[in-house]
mmCIF file with all atom_site columns, C-alpha atoms in Angstrom:
data_model
loop_
_atom_site.group_PDB
_atom_site.id
_atom_site.type_symbol
_atom_site.label_atom_id
_atom_site.label_alt_id
_atom_site.label_comp_id
_atom_site.label_asym_id
_atom_site.label_entity_id
_atom_site.label_seq_id
_atom_site.pdbx_PDB_ins_code
_atom_site.Cartn_x
_atom_site.Cartn_y
_atom_site.Cartn_z
_atom_site.occupancy
_atom_site.B_iso_or_equiv
_atom_site.pdbx_formal_charge
_atom_site.auth_seq_id
_atom_site.auth_comp_id
_atom_site.auth_asym_id
_atom_site.auth_atom_id
_atom_site.pdbx_PDB_model_num
ATOM 1   C CA . MET P 1 1   ? -14.520 -13.353 33.659  1.00 41.00 ? 1   MET P CA 1
ATOM 2   C CA . SER P 1 2   ? -11.897 -10.813 32.318  1.00 43.00 ? 2   SER P CA 1
ATOM 3   C CA . GLN P 1 3   ? -10.848 -11.170 28.742  1.00 47.00 ? 3   GLN P CA 1
ATOM 4   C CA . ALA P 1 4   ? -7.217  -11.967 27.834  1.00 48.00 ? 4   ALA P CA 1
ATOM 5   C CA . PRO P 1 5   ? -5.238  -8.901  26.638  1.00 56.00 ? 5   PRO P CA 1
ATOM 6   C CA . ALA P 1 6   ? -4.998  -8.523  22.907  1.00 72.00 ? 6   ALA P CA 1
ATOM 7   C CA . ALA P 1 7   ? -1.870  -10.067 21.378  1.00 82.00 ? 7   ALA P CA 1
ATOM 8   C CA . GLU P 1 8   ? 0.456   -7.599  19.653  1.00 83.00 ? 8   GLU P CA 1
ATOM 9   C CA . ALA P 1 9   ? 0.397   -8.036  15.913  1.00 87.00 ? 9   ALA P CA 1
ATOM 10  C CA . ARG P 1 10  ? 3.456   -8.440  13.702  1.00 94.00 ? 10  ARG P CA 1
ATOM 11  C CA . VAL P 1 11  ? 4.493   -5.251  11.606  1.00 95.00 ? 11  VAL P CA 1
ATOM 12  C CA . CYS P 1 12  ? 5.199   -6.010  8.073   1.00 95.00 ? 12  CYS P CA 1
ATOM 13  C CA . LEU P 1 13  ? 6.065   -3.906  4.948   1.00 96.00 ? 13  LEU P CA 1
ATOM 14  C CA . LEU P 1 14  ? 3.546   -5.199  2.409   1.00 97.00 ? 14  LEU P CA 1
ATOM 15  C CA . ASP P 1 15  ? 4.243   -6.106  -1.207  1.00 95.00 ? 15  ASP P CA 1
ATOM 16  C CA . SER P 1 16  ? 1.934   -6.616  -4.120  1.00 95.00 ? 16  SER P CA 1
ATOM 17  C CA . GLY P 1 17  ? 1.174   -10.179 -2.920  1.00 95.00 ? 17  GLY P CA 1
ATOM 18  C CA . TYR P 1 18  ? -1.199  -8.562  -0.269  1.00 96.00 ? 18  TYR P CA 1
ATOM 19  C CA . ARG P 1 19  ? -3.186  -6.669  -2.868  1.00 96.00 ? 19  ARG P CA 1
ATOM 20  C CA . ARG P 1 20  ? -6.367  -8.832  -2.409  1.00 96.00 ? 20  ARG P CA 1
ATOM 21  C CA . GLU P 1 21  ? -6.178  -8.818  1.352   1.00 97.00 ? 21  GLU P CA 1
ATOM 22  C CA . THR P 1 22  ? -5.562  -5.131  1.419   1.00 98.00 ? 22  THR P CA 1
ATOM 23  C CA . ARG P 1 23  ? -8.545  -4.124  -0.699  1.00 96.00 ? 23  ARG P CA 1
ATOM 24  C CA . ALA P 1 24  ? -10.785 -6.520  1.213   1.00 96.00 ? 24  ALA P CA 1
ATOM 25  C CA . LEU P 1 25  ? -9.742  -5.020  4.466   1.00 97.00 ? 25  LEU P CA 1
ATOM 26  C CA . LEU P 1 26  ? -10.163 -1.416  3.170   1.00 97.00 ? 26  LEU P CA 1
ATOM 27  C CA . TYR P 1 27  ? -13.563 -2.309  1.958   1.00 97.00 ? 27  TYR P CA 1
ATOM 28  C CA . THR P 1 28  ? -14.786 -3.188  5.420   1.00 96.00 ? 28  THR P CA 1
ATOM 29  C CA . VAL P 1 29  ? -13.158 0.001   6.692   1.00 95.00 ? 29  VAL P CA 1
ATOM 30  C CA . TYR P 1 30  ? -14.625 2.442   4.224   1.00 96.00 ? 30  TYR P CA 1
ATOM 31  C CA . ARG P 1 31  ? -18.080 0.841   3.407   1.00 95.00 ? 31  ARG P CA 1
ATOM 32  C CA . ASN P 1 32  ? -19.782 3.068   5.965   1.00 93.00 ? 32  ASN P CA 1
ATOM 33  C CA . ASP P 1 33  ? -17.334 6.060   5.785   1.00 95.00 ? 33  ASP P CA 1
ATOM 34  C CA . PRO P 1 34  ? -19.271 9.393   5.465   1.00 94.00 ? 34  PRO P CA 1
ATOM 35  C CA . THR P 1 35  ? -16.877 10.880  2.997   1.00 96.00 ? 35  THR P CA 1
ATOM 36  C CA . PHE P 1 36  ? -16.849 7.945   0.589   1.00 96.00 ? 36  PHE P CA 1
ATOM 37  C CA . ALA P 1 37  ? -20.617 7.622   0.955   1.00 96.00 ? 37  ALA P CA 1
ATOM 38  C CA . TYR P 1 38  ? -20.951 11.234  -0.264  1.00 96.00 ? 38  TYR P CA 1
ATOM 39  C CA . LEU P 1 39  ? -18.244 11.031  -3.003  1.00 95.00 ? 39  LEU P CA 1
ATOM 40  C CA . LEU P 1 40  ? -19.625 7.805   -4.445  1.00 96.00 ? 40  LEU P CA 1
ATOM 41  C CA . GLU P 1 41  ? -23.320 8.590   -3.736  1.00 96.00 ? 41  GLU P CA 1
ATOM 42  C CA . ALA P 1 42  ? -24.311 5.851   -1.449  1.00 96.00 ? 42  ALA P CA 1
ATOM 43  C CA . HIS P 1 43  ? -28.058 6.803   -2.072  1.00 95.00 ? 43  HIS P CA 1
ATOM 44  C CA . ARG P 1 44  ? -27.889 5.632   -5.612  1.00 95.00 ? 44  ARG P CA 1
ATOM 45  C CA . PRO P 1 45  ? -27.857 2.025   -6.755  1.00 96.00 ? 45  PRO P CA 1
ATOM 46  C CA . GLY P 1 46  ? -24.377 0.550   -7.344  1.00 96.00 ? 46  GLY P CA 1
ATOM 47  C CA . TYR P 1 47  ? -22.573 2.193   -4.371  1.00 97.00 ? 47  TYR P CA 1
ATOM 48  C CA . GLU P 1 48  ? -20.880 -0.965  -3.300  1.00 97.00 ? 48  GLU P CA 1
ATOM 49  C CA . ARG P 1 49  ? -19.621 -1.697  -6.881  1.00 96.00 ? 49  ARG P CA 1
ATOM 50  C CA . ARG P 1 50  ? -18.320 1.837   -7.165  1.00 97.00 ? 50  ARG P CA 1
ATOM 51  C CA . LEU P 1 51  ? -16.464 1.577   -3.789  1.00 97.00 ? 51  LEU P CA 1
ATOM 52  C CA . ARG P 1 52  ? -15.101 -1.810  -4.655  1.00 97.00 ? 52  ARG P CA 1
ATOM 53  C CA . THR P 1 53  ? -13.843 -0.466  -8.012  1.00 96.00 ? 53  THR P CA 1
ATOM 54  C CA . LEU P 1 54  ? -12.233 2.561   -6.339  1.00 96.00 ? 54  LEU P CA 1
ATOM 55  C CA . LEU P 1 55  ? -10.287 0.454   -3.769  1.00 96.00 ? 55  LEU P CA 1
ATOM 56  C CA . ARG P 1 56  ? -9.419  -2.298  -6.151  1.00 96.00 ? 56  ARG P CA 1
ATOM 57  C CA . GLU P 1 57  ? -7.975  0.169   -8.700  1.00 95.00 ? 57  GLU P CA 1
ATOM 58  C CA . TRP P 1 58  ? -6.318  2.339   -6.011  1.00 95.00 ? 58  TRP P CA 1
ATOM 59  C CA . VAL P 1 59  ? -4.546  -0.620  -4.322  1.00 96.00 ? 59  VAL P CA 1
ATOM 60  C CA . ARG P 1 60  ? -3.560  -1.978  -7.704  1.00 95.00 ? 60  ARG P CA 1
ATOM 61  C CA . GLN P 1 61  ? -1.924  1.171   -8.809  1.00 93.00 ? 61  GLN P CA 1
ATOM 62  C CA . HIS P 1 62  ? -0.290  1.869   -5.435  1.00 94.00 ? 62  HIS P CA 1
ATOM 63  C CA . PHE P 1 63  ? 1.561   -1.427  -5.600  1.00 95.00 ? 63  PHE P CA 1
ATOM 64  C CA . TYR P 1 64  ? 2.232   -1.026  -9.247  1.00 92.00 ? 64  TYR P CA 1
ATOM 65  C CA . LEU P 1 65  ? 4.011   2.277   -8.499  1.00 90.00 ? 65  LEU P CA 1
ATOM 66  C CA . GLN P 1 66  ? 5.840   0.428   -5.755  1.00 92.00 ? 66  GLN P CA 1
ATOM 67  C CA . LEU P 1 67  ? 4.679   2.878   -3.023  1.00 93.00 ? 67  LEU P CA 1
ATOM 68  C CA . PRO P 1 68  ? 5.098   1.668   0.559   1.00 95.00 ? 68  PRO P CA 1
ATOM 69  C CA . ALA P 1 69  ? 2.359   0.070   2.666   1.00 97.00 ? 69  ALA P CA 1
ATOM 70  C CA . VAL P 1 70  ? 2.658   -0.940  6.248   1.00 97.00 ? 70  VAL P CA 1
ATOM 71  C CA . GLY P 1 71  ? 0.419   -3.719  7.579   1.00 97.00 ? 71  GLY P CA 1
ATOM 72  C CA . LEU P 1 72  ? -0.181  -5.559  10.927  1.00 96.00 ? 72  LEU P CA 1
ATOM 73  C CA . LEU P 1 73  ? -0.453  -9.322  10.814  1.00 96.00 ? 73  LEU P CA 1
ATOM 74  C CA . LEU P 1 74  ? -2.266  -11.332 13.497  1.00 91.00 ? 74  LEU P CA 1
ATOM 75  C CA . ASP P 1 75  ? -1.653  -15.061 13.143  1.00 90.00 ? 75  ASP P CA 1
ATOM 76  C CA . ASP P 1 76  ? -0.614  -14.309 9.470   1.00 90.00 ? 76  ASP P CA 1
ATOM 77  C CA . ARG P 1 77  ? -4.014  -12.655 8.771   1.00 94.00 ? 77  ARG P CA 1
ATOM 78  C CA . LEU P 1 78  ? -3.838  -8.972  7.737   1.00 96.00 ? 78  LEU P CA 1
ATOM 79  C CA . VAL P 1 79  ? -5.863  -6.985  10.261  1.00 95.00 ? 79  VAL P CA 1
ATOM 80  C CA . SER P 1 80  ? -4.600  -3.450  9.601   1.00 96.00 ? 80  SER P CA 1
ATOM 81  C CA . VAL P 1 81  ? -3.026  -1.530  6.731   1.00 98.00 ? 81  VAL P CA 1
ATOM 82  C CA . ALA P 1 82  ? -1.935  1.952   5.873   1.00 98.00 ? 82  ALA P CA 1
ATOM 83  C CA . LEU P 1 83  ? -0.870  3.070   2.323   1.00 97.00 ? 83  LEU P CA 1
ATOM 84  C CA . ILE P 1 84  ? 1.859   5.654   2.342   1.00 95.00 ? 84  ILE P CA 1
ATOM 85  C CA . VAL P 1 85  ? 2.770   8.133   -0.380  1.00 92.00 ? 85  VAL P CA 1
ATOM 86  C CA . PRO P 1 86  ? 6.327   9.659   0.336   1.00 90.00 ? 86  PRO P CA 1
ATOM 87  C CA . PRO P 1 87  ? 7.023   13.251  -0.615  1.00 86.00 ? 87  PRO P CA 1
ATOM 88  C CA . LEU P 1 88  ? 9.264   12.470  -3.576  1.00 70.00 ? 88  LEU P CA 1
ATOM 89  C CA . ARG P 1 89  ? 6.385   10.363  -5.029  1.00 61.00 ? 89  ARG P CA 1
ATOM 90  C CA . ARG P 1 90  ? 3.643   12.951  -4.910  1.00 58.00 ? 90  ARG P CA 1
ATOM 91  C CA . LEU P 1 91  ? 2.572   12.159  -8.448  1.00 60.00 ? 91  LEU P CA 1
ATOM 92  C CA . GLY P 1 92  ? 0.740   9.059   -7.217  1.00 70.00 ? 92  GLY P CA 1
ATOM 93  C CA . VAL P 1 93  ? -2.286  7.044   -7.974  1.00 80.00 ? 93  VAL P CA 1
ATOM 94  C CA . ALA P 1 94  ? -4.841  9.807   -8.708  1.00 80.00 ? 94  ALA P CA 1
ATOM 95  C CA . ASP P 1 95  ? -2.424  11.304  -11.191 1.00 81.00 ? 95  ASP P CA 1
ATOM 96  C CA . SER P 1 96  ? -2.229  8.109   -13.193 1.00 84.00 ? 96  SER P CA 1
ATOM 97  C CA . TRP P 1 97  ? -4.156  7.954   -16.543 1.00 88.00 ? 97  TRP P CA 1
ATOM 98  C CA . ALA P 1 98  ? -4.401  4.147   -16.113 1.00 88.00 ? 98  ALA P CA 1
ATOM 99  C CA . TRP P 1 99  ? -6.146  4.551   -12.689 1.00 90.00 ? 99  TRP P CA 1
ATOM 100 C CA . ARG P 1 100 ? -8.508  7.295   -14.036 1.00 92.00 ? 100 ARG P CA 1
ATOM 101 C CA . LEU P 1 101 ? -9.439  5.198   -17.071 1.00 93.00 ? 101 LEU P CA 1
ATOM 102 C CA . ARG P 1 102 ? -10.192 2.068   -14.937 1.00 93.00 ? 102 ARG P CA 1
ATOM 103 C CA . MET P 1 103 ? -12.101 4.221   -12.525 1.00 94.00 ? 103 MET P CA 1
ATOM 104 C CA . MET P 1 104 ? -14.232 5.827   -15.203 1.00 95.00 ? 104 MET P CA 1
ATOM 105 C CA . VAL P 1 105 ? -14.981 2.384   -16.768 1.00 95.00 ? 105 VAL P CA 1
ATOM 106 C CA . GLY P 1 106 ? -15.805 0.705   -13.400 1.00 94.00 ? 106 GLY P CA 1
ATOM 107 C CA . ALA P 1 107 ? -17.235 3.481   -11.219 1.00 95.00 ? 107 ALA P CA 1
ATOM 108 C CA . GLY P 1 108 ? -18.461 6.000   -13.747 1.00 95.00 ? 108 GLY P CA 1
ATOM 109 C CA . VAL P 1 109 ? -17.072 9.517   -14.841 1.00 96.00 ? 109 VAL P CA 1
ATOM 110 C CA . ARG P 1 110 ? -19.041 11.222  -12.176 1.00 95.00 ? 110 ARG P CA 1
ATOM 111 C CA . ALA P 1 111 ? -17.605 9.322   -9.364  1.00 94.00 ? 111 ALA P CA 1
ATOM 112 C CA . THR P 1 112 ? -14.128 9.618   -10.774 1.00 95.00 ? 112 THR P CA 1
ATOM 113 C CA . ARG P 1 113 ? -14.341 13.394  -11.001 1.00 94.00 ? 113 ARG P CA 1
ATOM 114 C CA . ARG P 1 114 ? -15.802 13.822  -7.611  1.00 94.00 ? 114 ARG P CA 1
ATOM 115 C CA . PHE P 1 115 ? -13.005 11.671  -5.989  1.00 94.00 ? 115 PHE P CA 1
ATOM 116 C CA . MET P 1 116 ? -10.279 13.618  -7.959  1.00 93.00 ? 116 MET P CA 1
ATOM 117 C CA . ALA P 1 117 ? -11.820 16.876  -6.810  1.00 93.00 ? 117 ALA P CA 1
ATOM 118 C CA . TYR P 1 118 ? -11.781 15.712  -3.247  1.00 94.00 ? 118 TYR P CA 1
ATOM 119 C CA . GLN P 1 119 ? -8.115  14.651  -3.562  1.00 92.00 ? 119 GLN P CA 1
ATOM 120 C CA . ALA P 1 120 ? -7.179  18.038  -4.962  1.00 91.00 ? 120 ALA P CA 1
ATOM 121 C CA . ALA P 1 121 ? -8.958  19.971  -2.331  1.00 93.00 ? 121 ALA P CA 1
ATOM 122 C CA . VAL P 1 122 ? -7.488  17.971  0.544   1.00 93.00 ? 122 VAL P CA 1
ATOM 123 C CA . SER P 1 123 ? -3.961  18.501  -0.879  1.00 92.00 ? 123 SER P CA 1
ATOM 124 C CA . THR P 1 124 ? -4.297  22.230  -0.581  1.00 93.00 ? 124 THR P CA 1
ATOM 125 C CA . CYS P 1 125 ? -4.576  21.937  3.144   1.00 93.00 ? 125 CYS P CA 1
ATOM 126 C CA . ARG P 1 126 ? -1.092  20.406  3.637   1.00 91.00 ? 126 ARG P CA 1
ATOM 127 C CA . PRO P 1 127 ? 1.111   23.017  5.142   1.00 89.00 ? 127 PRO P CA 1
ATOM 128 C CA . THR P 1 128 ? 4.245   21.697  3.199   1.00 89.00 ? 128 THR P CA 1
ATOM 129 C CA . ASP P 1 129 ? 5.044   19.287  0.524   1.00 87.00 ? 129 ASP P CA 1
ATOM 130 C CA . GLN P 1 130 ? 7.686   17.507  2.703   1.00 90.00 ? 130 GLN P CA 1
ATOM 131 C CA . VAL P 1 131 ? 5.287   15.160  4.283   1.00 92.00 ? 131 VAL P CA 1
ATOM 132 C CA . HIS P 1 132 ? 4.321   11.459  3.949   1.00 93.00 ? 132 HIS P CA 1
ATOM 133 C CA . VAL P 1 133 ? 0.636   11.181  3.106   1.00 94.00 ? 133 VAL P CA 1
ATOM 134 C CA . LEU P 1 134 ? -1.595  8.442   4.141   1.00 96.00 ? 134 LEU P CA 1
ATOM 135 C CA . PRO P 1 135 ? -4.440  8.163   1.468   1.00 95.00 ? 135 PRO P CA 1
ATOM 136 C CA . LEU P 1 136 ? -6.037  4.945   2.817   1.00 97.00 ? 136 LEU P CA 1
ATOM 137 C CA . LEU P 1 137 ? -5.661  3.242   6.152   1.00 96.00 ? 137 LEU P CA 1
ATOM 138 C CA . GLY P 1 138 ? -7.633  1.307   8.643   1.00 93.00 ? 138 GLY P CA 1
ATOM 139 C CA . VAL P 1 139 ? -8.028  -1.619  11.042  1.00 94.00 ? 139 VAL P CA 1
ATOM 140 C CA . LEU P 1 140 ? -10.635 -4.389  10.882  1.00 93.00 ? 140 LEU P CA 1
ATOM 141 C CA . PRO P 1 141 ? -13.715 -2.934  12.546  1.00 90.00 ? 141 PRO P CA 1
ATOM 142 C CA . ALA P 1 142 ? -13.963 -5.832  15.066  1.00 87.00 ? 142 ALA P CA 1
ATOM 143 C CA . LEU P 1 143 ? -10.511 -4.941  16.251  1.00 87.00 ? 143 LEU P CA 1
ATOM 144 C CA . GLN P 1 144 ? -10.803 -1.139  16.415  1.00 81.00 ? 144 GLN P CA 1
ATOM 145 C CA . GLY P 1 145 ? -11.417 -0.874  20.222  1.00 80.00 ? 145 GLY P CA 1
ATOM 146 C CA . GLN P 1 146 ? -8.231  -2.715  20.962  1.00 84.00 ? 146 GLN P CA 1
ATOM 147 C CA . MET P 1 147 ? -4.566  -1.737  20.640  1.00 89.00 ? 147 MET P CA 1
ATOM 148 C CA . TYR P 1 148 ? -4.203  -2.212  16.920  1.00 92.00 ? 148 TYR P CA 1
ATOM 149 C CA . PRO P 1 149 ? -5.043  1.300   15.721  1.00 93.00 ? 149 PRO P CA 1
ATOM 150 C CA . THR P 1 150 ? -2.259  2.732   18.045  1.00 93.00 ? 150 THR P CA 1
ATOM 151 C CA . GLN P 1 151 ? 0.180   0.047   17.004  1.00 94.00 ? 151 GLN P CA 1
ATOM 152 C CA . LEU P 1 152 ? -0.549  0.670   13.260  1.00 95.00 ? 152 LEU P CA 1
ATOM 153 C CA . LEU P 1 153 ? 0.097   4.385   13.624  1.00 94.00 ? 153 LEU P CA 1
ATOM 154 C CA . HIS P 1 154 ? 3.163   3.840   15.758  1.00 94.00 ? 154 HIS P CA 1
ATOM 155 C CA . ALA P 1 155 ? 4.546   1.480   13.009  1.00 94.00 ? 155 ALA P CA 1
ATOM 156 C CA . VAL P 1 156 ? 3.815   4.064   10.371  1.00 94.00 ? 156 VAL P CA 1
ATOM 157 C CA . GLN P 1 157 ? 5.481   6.832   12.349  1.00 91.00 ? 157 GLN P CA 1
ATOM 158 C CA . GLN P 1 158 ? 8.480   4.604   12.730  1.00 90.00 ? 158 GLN P CA 1
ATOM 159 C CA . TRP P 1 159 ? 8.703   3.885   9.007   1.00 92.00 ? 159 TRP P CA 1
ATOM 160 C CA . CYS P 1 160 ? 8.185   7.498   7.948   1.00 88.00 ? 160 CYS P CA 1
ATOM 161 C CA . MET P 1 161 ? 10.572  9.063   10.410  1.00 83.00 ? 161 MET P CA 1
ATOM 162 C CA . LYS P 1 162 ? 13.342  6.643   9.195   1.00 86.00 ? 162 LYS P CA 1
ATOM 163 C CA . ASN P 1 163 ? 12.724  7.095   5.490   1.00 78.00 ? 163 ASN P CA 1
ATOM 164 C CA . GLY P 1 164 ? 13.574  10.498  4.255   1.00 71.00 ? 164 GLY P CA 1
ATOM 165 C CA . GLN P 1 165 ? 14.078  13.919  5.717   1.00 72.00 ? 165 GLN P CA 1
ATOM 166 C CA . VAL P 1 166 ? 10.423  14.953  6.052   1.00 82.00 ? 166 VAL P CA 1
ATOM 167 C CA . GLU P 1 167 ? 8.419   17.395  8.183   1.00 88.00 ? 167 GLU P CA 1
ATOM 168 C CA . GLY P 1 168 ? 5.669   14.995  9.231   1.00 92.00 ? 168 GLY P CA 1
ATOM 169 C CA . ILE P 1 169 ? 2.766   12.680  8.261   1.00 95.00 ? 169 ILE P CA 1
ATOM 170 C CA . VAL P 1 170 ? -0.598  13.857  6.918   1.00 95.00 ? 170 VAL P CA 1
ATOM 171 C CA . VAL P 1 171 ? -3.966  12.137  6.980   1.00 97.00 ? 171 VAL P CA 1
ATOM 172 C CA . ASP P 1 172 ? -7.611  13.305  6.445   1.00 97.00 ? 172 ASP P CA 1
ATOM 173 C CA . THR P 1 173 ? -10.911 11.992  7.748   1.00 96.00 ? 173 THR P CA 1
ATOM 174 C CA . GLY P 1 174 ? -14.524 13.008  7.989   1.00 95.00 ? 174 GLY P CA 1
ATOM 175 C CA . ASN P 1 175 ? -15.143 10.792  11.030  1.00 92.00 ? 175 ASN P CA 1
ATOM 176 C CA . ASP P 1 176 ? -15.192 12.665  14.353  1.00 92.00 ? 176 ASP P CA 1
ATOM 177 C CA . GLU P 1 177 ? -14.174 9.622   16.421  1.00 91.00 ? 177 GLU P CA 1
ATOM 178 C CA . HIS P 1 178 ? -11.146 9.147   14.167  1.00 93.00 ? 178 HIS P CA 1
ATOM 179 C CA . VAL P 1 179 ? -10.242 12.799  14.633  1.00 95.00 ? 179 VAL P CA 1
ATOM 180 C CA . ALA P 1 180 ? -10.218 12.384  18.427  1.00 94.00 ? 180 ALA P CA 1
ATOM 181 C CA . PHE P 1 181 ? -8.148  9.236   18.106  1.00 94.00 ? 181 PHE P CA 1
ATOM 182 C CA . TYR P 1 182 ? -5.483  10.992  15.892  1.00 95.00 ? 182 TYR P CA 1
ATOM 183 C CA . HIS P 1 183 ? -5.257  13.839  18.438  1.00 95.00 ? 183 HIS P CA 1
ATOM 184 C CA . THR P 1 184 ? -4.251  11.193  21.098  1.00 93.00 ? 184 THR P CA 1
ATOM 185 C CA . GLN P 1 185 ? -1.453  10.022  18.779  1.00 92.00 ? 185 GLN P CA 1
ATOM 186 C CA . GLY P 1 186 ? 0.073   13.457  18.359  1.00 93.00 ? 186 GLY P CA 1
ATOM 187 C CA . PHE P 1 187 ? -1.650  14.696  15.195  1.00 96.00 ? 187 PHE P CA 1
ATOM 188 C CA . VAL P 1 188 ? -2.945  18.247  15.035  1.00 96.00 ? 188 VAL P CA 1
ATOM 189 C CA . GLU P 1 189 ? -5.537  19.688  12.590  1.00 96.00 ? 189 GLU P CA 1
ATOM 190 C CA . VAL P 1 190 ? -4.032  21.789  9.816   1.00 96.00 ? 190 VAL P CA 1
ATOM 191 C CA . GLY P 1 191 ? -7.098  22.305  7.584   1.00 96.00 ? 191 GLY P CA 1
ATOM 192 C CA . GLU P 1 192 ? -10.627 21.502  6.747   1.00 96.00 ? 192 GLU P CA 1
ATOM 193 C CA . VAL P 1 193 ? -12.587 20.848  3.553   1.00 95.00 ? 193 VAL P CA 1
ATOM 194 C CA . ALA P 1 194 ? -16.330 20.724  3.030   1.00 95.00 ? 194 ALA P CA 1
ATOM 195 C CA . ILE P 1 195 ? -17.211 17.415  1.306   1.00 92.00 ? 195 ILE P CA 1
ATOM 196 C CA . GLY P 1 196 ? -21.019 17.852  0.923   1.00 90.00 ? 196 GLY P CA 1
ATOM 197 C CA . THR P 1 197 ? -22.240 17.918  4.408   1.00 90.00 ? 197 THR P CA 1
ATOM 198 C CA . VAL P 1 198 ? -19.112 16.220  5.760   1.00 93.00 ? 198 VAL P CA 1
ATOM 199 C CA . ARG P 1 199 ? -16.392 18.176  7.547   1.00 95.00 ? 199 ARG P CA 1
ATOM 200 C CA . GLN P 1 200 ? -13.185 16.640  6.227   1.00 96.00 ? 200 GLN P CA 1
ATOM 201 C CA . ARG P 1 201 ? -10.421 17.417  8.620   1.00 97.00 ? 201 ARG P CA 1
ATOM 202 C CA . VAL P 1 202 ? -6.713  17.271  7.587   1.00 97.00 ? 202 VAL P CA 1
ATOM 203 C CA . LEU P 1 203 ? -4.354  16.355  10.403  1.00 97.00 ? 203 LEU P CA 1
ATOM 204 C CA . MET P 1 204 ? -0.554  16.360  10.589  1.00 96.00 ? 204 MET P CA 1
ATOM 205 C CA . TYR P 1 205 ? 1.930   14.565  12.830  1.00 94.00 ? 205 TYR P CA 1
ATOM 206 C CA . ASP P 1 206 ? 4.896   16.935  13.065  1.00 89.00 ? 206 ASP P CA 1
ATOM 207 C CA . SER P 1 207 ? 8.226   15.148  13.082  1.00 80.00 ? 207 SER P CA 1
ATOM 208 C CA . ALA P 1 208 ? 9.755   18.074  15.028  1.00 73.00 ? 208 ALA P CA 1
ATOM 209 C CA . GLN P 1 209 ? 7.862   16.999  18.143  1.00 66.00 ? 209 GLN P CA 1
ATOM 210 C CA . VAL P 1 210 ? 10.176  13.914  18.449  1.00 53.00 ? 210 VAL P CA 1
ATOM 211 C CA . SER P 1 211 ? 13.872  14.468  19.321  1.00 43.00 ? 211 SER P CA 1
ATOM 212 C CA . GLU P 1 212 ? 14.892  11.203  17.616  1.00 46.00 ? 212 GLU P CA 1
ATOM 213 C CA . PRO P 1 213 ? 13.362  8.511   15.332  1.00 42.00 ? 213 PRO P CA 1
ATOM 214 C CA . LEU P 1 214 ? 10.892  6.224   17.050  1.00 42.00 ? 214 LEU P CA 1
ATOM 215 C CA . ALA P 1 215 ? 12.482  2.946   18.251  1.00 39.00 ? 215 ALA P CA 1
#
């Protein structure tokens, strides 16, 4: 018996009321991510605590700074989210002393420094400052083989192309499958950073490739 096609989710611009759902979703997405496993030293005890701290404090500060977040809701359940940092807000979460202090207390000085160094290294790969950056994004693992990753990126592209004169959207990942997916969505590689043994690819969606804003 064939399965019914997946229902299209509702696109929503999220506010701080979605903080708890956002960090819970991101935890399921990044728990086994190779980049985060290296940065937060998954081989040492306390990895899950360090990861939860990072995501909790990042999401808290993101919404505190009133930075945009696009989500997909399926039957009022958050199933996908993308945090966005516009070009005019480049001094974002990792530049906040409040975030750094809470990270050092909850995740440790070593993890905080490693994560900040990773952020700085990735930023050097961006070909221009006039881009929207996606620091954290993902779809619930159980739904990743369906239409929702594509729907999320399309919603992000819509929002970004309609909010400011920018040259594109930038994302980075150490997951080869994710790199292949981004390629199908019009992203091209613009740089690479070595994160331990992980090849962290930086990809950009060039707004010049569309003649008009996405409908």
